[in-house]
Tab-separated table of C-alpha atoms and ligand atoms in Angstrom:
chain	number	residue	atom	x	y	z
A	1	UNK	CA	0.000	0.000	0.000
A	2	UNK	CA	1.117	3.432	-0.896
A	3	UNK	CA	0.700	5.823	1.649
A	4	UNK	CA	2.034	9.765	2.498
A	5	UNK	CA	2.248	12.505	5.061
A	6	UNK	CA	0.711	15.818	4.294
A	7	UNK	CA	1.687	17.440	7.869
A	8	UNK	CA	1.135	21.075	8.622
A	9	UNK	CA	-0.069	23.160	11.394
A	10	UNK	CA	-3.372	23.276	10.064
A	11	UNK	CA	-3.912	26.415	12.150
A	12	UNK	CA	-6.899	25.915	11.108
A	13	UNK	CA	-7.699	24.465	7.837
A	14	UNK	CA	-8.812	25.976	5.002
A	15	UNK	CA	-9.797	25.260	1.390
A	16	UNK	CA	-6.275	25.409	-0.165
A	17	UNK	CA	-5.158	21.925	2.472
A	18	UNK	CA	-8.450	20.622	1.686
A	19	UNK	CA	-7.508	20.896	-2.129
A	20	UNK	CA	-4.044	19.229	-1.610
A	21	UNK	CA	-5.376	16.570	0.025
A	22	UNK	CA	-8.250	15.981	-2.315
A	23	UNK	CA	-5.544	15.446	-5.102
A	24	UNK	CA	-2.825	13.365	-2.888
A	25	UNK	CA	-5.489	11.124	-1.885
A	26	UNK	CA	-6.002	10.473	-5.402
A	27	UNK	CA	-2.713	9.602	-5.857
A	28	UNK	CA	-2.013	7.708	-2.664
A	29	UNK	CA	-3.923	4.586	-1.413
A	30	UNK	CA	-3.569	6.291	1.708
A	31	UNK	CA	-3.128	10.089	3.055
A	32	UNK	CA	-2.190	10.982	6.807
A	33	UNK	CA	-2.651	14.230	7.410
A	34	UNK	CA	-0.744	15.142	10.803
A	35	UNK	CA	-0.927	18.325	12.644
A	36	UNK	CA	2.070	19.644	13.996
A	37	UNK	CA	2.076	19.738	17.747
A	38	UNK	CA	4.863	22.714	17.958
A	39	UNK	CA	5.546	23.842	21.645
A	40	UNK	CA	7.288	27.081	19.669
A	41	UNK	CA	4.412	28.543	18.457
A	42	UNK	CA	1.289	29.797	19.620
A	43	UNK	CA	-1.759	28.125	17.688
A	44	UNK	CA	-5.776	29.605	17.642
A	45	UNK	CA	-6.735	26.503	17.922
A	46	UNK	CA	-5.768	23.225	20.178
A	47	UNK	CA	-4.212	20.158	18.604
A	48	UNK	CA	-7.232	18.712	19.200
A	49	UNK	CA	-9.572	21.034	17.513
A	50	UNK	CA	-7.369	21.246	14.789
A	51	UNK	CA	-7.546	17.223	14.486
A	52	UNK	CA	-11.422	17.360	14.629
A	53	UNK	CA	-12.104	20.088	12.555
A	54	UNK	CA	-9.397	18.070	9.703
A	55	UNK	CA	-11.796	15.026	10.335
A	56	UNK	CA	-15.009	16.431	9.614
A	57	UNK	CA	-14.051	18.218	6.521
A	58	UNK	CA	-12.676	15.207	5.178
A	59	UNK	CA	-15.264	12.954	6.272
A	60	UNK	CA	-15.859	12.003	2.658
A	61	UNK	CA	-12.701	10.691	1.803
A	62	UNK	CA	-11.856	7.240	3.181
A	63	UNK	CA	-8.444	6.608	2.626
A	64	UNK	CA	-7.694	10.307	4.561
A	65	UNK	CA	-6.619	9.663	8.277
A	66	UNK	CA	-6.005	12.070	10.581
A	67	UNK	CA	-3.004	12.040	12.949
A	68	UNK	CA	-1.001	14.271	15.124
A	69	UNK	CA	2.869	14.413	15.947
A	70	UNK	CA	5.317	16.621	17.733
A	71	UNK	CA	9.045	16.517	17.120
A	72	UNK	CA	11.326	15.584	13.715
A	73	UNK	CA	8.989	15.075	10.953
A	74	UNK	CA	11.494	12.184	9.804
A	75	UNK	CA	11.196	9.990	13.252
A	76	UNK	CA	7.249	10.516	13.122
A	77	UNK	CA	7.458	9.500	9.629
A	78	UNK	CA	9.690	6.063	10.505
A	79	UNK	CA	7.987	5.700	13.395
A	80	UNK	CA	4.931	4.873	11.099
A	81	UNK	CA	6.619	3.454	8.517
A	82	UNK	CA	5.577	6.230	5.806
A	83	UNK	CA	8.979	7.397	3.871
A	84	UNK	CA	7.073	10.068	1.937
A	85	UNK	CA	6.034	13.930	2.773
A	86	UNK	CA	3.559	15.881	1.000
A	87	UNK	CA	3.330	19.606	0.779
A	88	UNK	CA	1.909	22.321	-0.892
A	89	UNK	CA	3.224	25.249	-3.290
A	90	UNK	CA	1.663	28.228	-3.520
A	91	UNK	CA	4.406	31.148	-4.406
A	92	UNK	CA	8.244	31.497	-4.513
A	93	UNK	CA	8.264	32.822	-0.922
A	94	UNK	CA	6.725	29.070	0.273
A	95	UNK	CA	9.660	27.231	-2.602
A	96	UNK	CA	12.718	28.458	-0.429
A	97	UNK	CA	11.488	27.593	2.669
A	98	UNK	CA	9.989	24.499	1.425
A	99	UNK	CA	12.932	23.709	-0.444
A	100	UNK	CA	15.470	23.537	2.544
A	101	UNK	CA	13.105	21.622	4.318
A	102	UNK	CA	12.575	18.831	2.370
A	103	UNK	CA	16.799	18.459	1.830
A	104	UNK	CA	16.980	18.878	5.775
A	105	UNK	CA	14.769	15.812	5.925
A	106	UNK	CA	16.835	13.891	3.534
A	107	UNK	CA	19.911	14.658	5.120
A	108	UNK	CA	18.485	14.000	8.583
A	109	UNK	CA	16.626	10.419	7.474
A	110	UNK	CA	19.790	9.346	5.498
A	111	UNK	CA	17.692	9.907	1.905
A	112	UNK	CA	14.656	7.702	3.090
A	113	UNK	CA	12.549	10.080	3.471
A	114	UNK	CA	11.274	12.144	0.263
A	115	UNK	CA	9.131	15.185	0.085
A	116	UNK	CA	6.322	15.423	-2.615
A	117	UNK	CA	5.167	18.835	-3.829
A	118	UNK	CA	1.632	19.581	-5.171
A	119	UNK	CA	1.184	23.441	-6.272
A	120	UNK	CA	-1.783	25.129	-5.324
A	121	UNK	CA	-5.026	25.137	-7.315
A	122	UNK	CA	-5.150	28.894	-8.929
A	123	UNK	CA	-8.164	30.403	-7.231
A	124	UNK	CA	-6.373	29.248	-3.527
A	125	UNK	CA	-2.808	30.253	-4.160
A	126	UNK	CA	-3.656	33.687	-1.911
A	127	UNK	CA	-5.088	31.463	1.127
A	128	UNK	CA	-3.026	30.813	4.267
A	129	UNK	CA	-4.471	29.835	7.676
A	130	UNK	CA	-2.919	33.231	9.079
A	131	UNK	CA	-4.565	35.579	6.488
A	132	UNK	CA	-7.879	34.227	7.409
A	133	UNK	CA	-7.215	34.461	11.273
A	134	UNK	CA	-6.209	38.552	10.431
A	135	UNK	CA	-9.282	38.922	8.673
A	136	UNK	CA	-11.664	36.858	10.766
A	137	UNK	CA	-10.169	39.204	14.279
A	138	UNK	CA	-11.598	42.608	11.874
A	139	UNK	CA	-14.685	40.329	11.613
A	140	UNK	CA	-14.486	40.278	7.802
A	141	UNK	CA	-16.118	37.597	5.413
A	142	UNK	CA	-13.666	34.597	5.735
A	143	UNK	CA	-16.297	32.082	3.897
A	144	UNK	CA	-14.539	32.160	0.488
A	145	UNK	CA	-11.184	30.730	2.273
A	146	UNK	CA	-12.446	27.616	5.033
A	147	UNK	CA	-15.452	25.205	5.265
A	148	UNK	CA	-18.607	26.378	7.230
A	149	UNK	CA	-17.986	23.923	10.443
A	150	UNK	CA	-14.588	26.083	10.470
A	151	UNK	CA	-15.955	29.307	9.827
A	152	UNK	CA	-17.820	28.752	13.379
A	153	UNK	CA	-14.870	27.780	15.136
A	154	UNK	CA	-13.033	30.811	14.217
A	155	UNK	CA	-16.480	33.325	14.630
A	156	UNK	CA	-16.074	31.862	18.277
A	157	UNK	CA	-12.770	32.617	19.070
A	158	UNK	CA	-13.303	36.058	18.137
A	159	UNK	CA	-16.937	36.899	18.941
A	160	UNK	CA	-18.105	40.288	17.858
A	161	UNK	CA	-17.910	42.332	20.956
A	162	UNK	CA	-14.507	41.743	21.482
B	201	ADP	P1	3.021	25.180	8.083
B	201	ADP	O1	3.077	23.694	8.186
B	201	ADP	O2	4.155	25.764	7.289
B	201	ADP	O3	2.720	25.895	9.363
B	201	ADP	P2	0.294	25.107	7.079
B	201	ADP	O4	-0.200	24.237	8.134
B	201	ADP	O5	-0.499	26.369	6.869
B	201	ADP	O6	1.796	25.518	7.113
B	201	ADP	O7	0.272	24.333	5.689
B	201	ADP	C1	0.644	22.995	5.523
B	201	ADP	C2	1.011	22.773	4.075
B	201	ADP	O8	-0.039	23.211	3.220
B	201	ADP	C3	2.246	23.532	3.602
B	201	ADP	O9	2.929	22.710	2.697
B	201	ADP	C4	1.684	24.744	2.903
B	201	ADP	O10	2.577	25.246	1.921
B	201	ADP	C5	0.442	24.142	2.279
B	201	ADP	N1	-0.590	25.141	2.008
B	201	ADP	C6	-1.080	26.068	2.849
B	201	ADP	N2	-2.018	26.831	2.248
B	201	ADP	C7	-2.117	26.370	0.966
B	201	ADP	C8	-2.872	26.745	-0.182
B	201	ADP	N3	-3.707	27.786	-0.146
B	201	ADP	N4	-2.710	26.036	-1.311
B	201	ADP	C9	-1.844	25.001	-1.354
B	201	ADP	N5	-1.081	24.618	-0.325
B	201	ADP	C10	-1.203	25.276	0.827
């Protein structure tokens, strides 16, 4: 069985993840999309949210599993016996970071571990979790960028009165 990582902080998710994993899981037998547990940074929204909210919006596709890790992406991704890494491409600005990420993780699993890299589908190439977080704290329309189960979670951590 062929299977791959797509991990990300999925802080939260939006329609742009959804799209990658839509395609890899048409390209995979199997897709585990793992959110990033990182103690560094300070998330909206708990691993565990995070995890639920990536389960109900892809519900409808049954070879998507939904996992979370914290640490090196390459022991996770021995530790489940999964050599390959998926991630999206939206601009040049994502390709350098991206880029020295993926050869980090060759380096560091002595070449066993490959990254995979889908670009973005045109009309998401602008969307990023922390774009729609800005706009959502002005309480501006965020329903073009993340599913309507996520659009609630975010109304609620920023309620209008605030
Ligand atoms: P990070 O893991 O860098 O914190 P995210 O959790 O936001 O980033 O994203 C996980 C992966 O999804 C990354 O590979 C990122 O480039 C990709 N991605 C994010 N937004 C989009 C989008 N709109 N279209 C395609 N790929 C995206």
């Amino acid at each position: 069985m062929k299977s791959a990582i797509y991990p990300g902080s999925f802080d939260p998710v939006t329609y742009g993840h959804l799209d990658i994993i839509k395609r890899a899981s048409e390209m995979f037998d199997e897709v585990i999309v793992s959110v990033l547990d990182n103690k560094k940074k300070t998330p909206l929204f708990s691993v565990e949210e995070r995890v639920k909210m990536l389960e109900e919006t892809t519900k409808d596709l049954t070879n998507v599993k939904i996992d979370s890790f914290s640490g090196l992406l390459v022991d996770y991704a021995h530790s489940i016996h999964v050599p390959i890494i998926i991630r999206g491409l939206r601009a040049i600005t994502d390709f350098e970071y991206e880029l020295q990420n993926a050869q980090t993780n060759r380096v560091l699993s002595n070449g066993t571990v490959d990254t995979l890299f889908l670009t973005t589908s045109l009309e998401y190439a602008y969307l990023s979790s922390s774009g729609v977080k800005e706009i959502a704290a002005f309480h501006g329309d965020i329903s073009h960028g993340v599913p309507p189960l996520v659009e609630q979670a975010i109304l609620q951590k920023f309620p209008k009165e605030s």
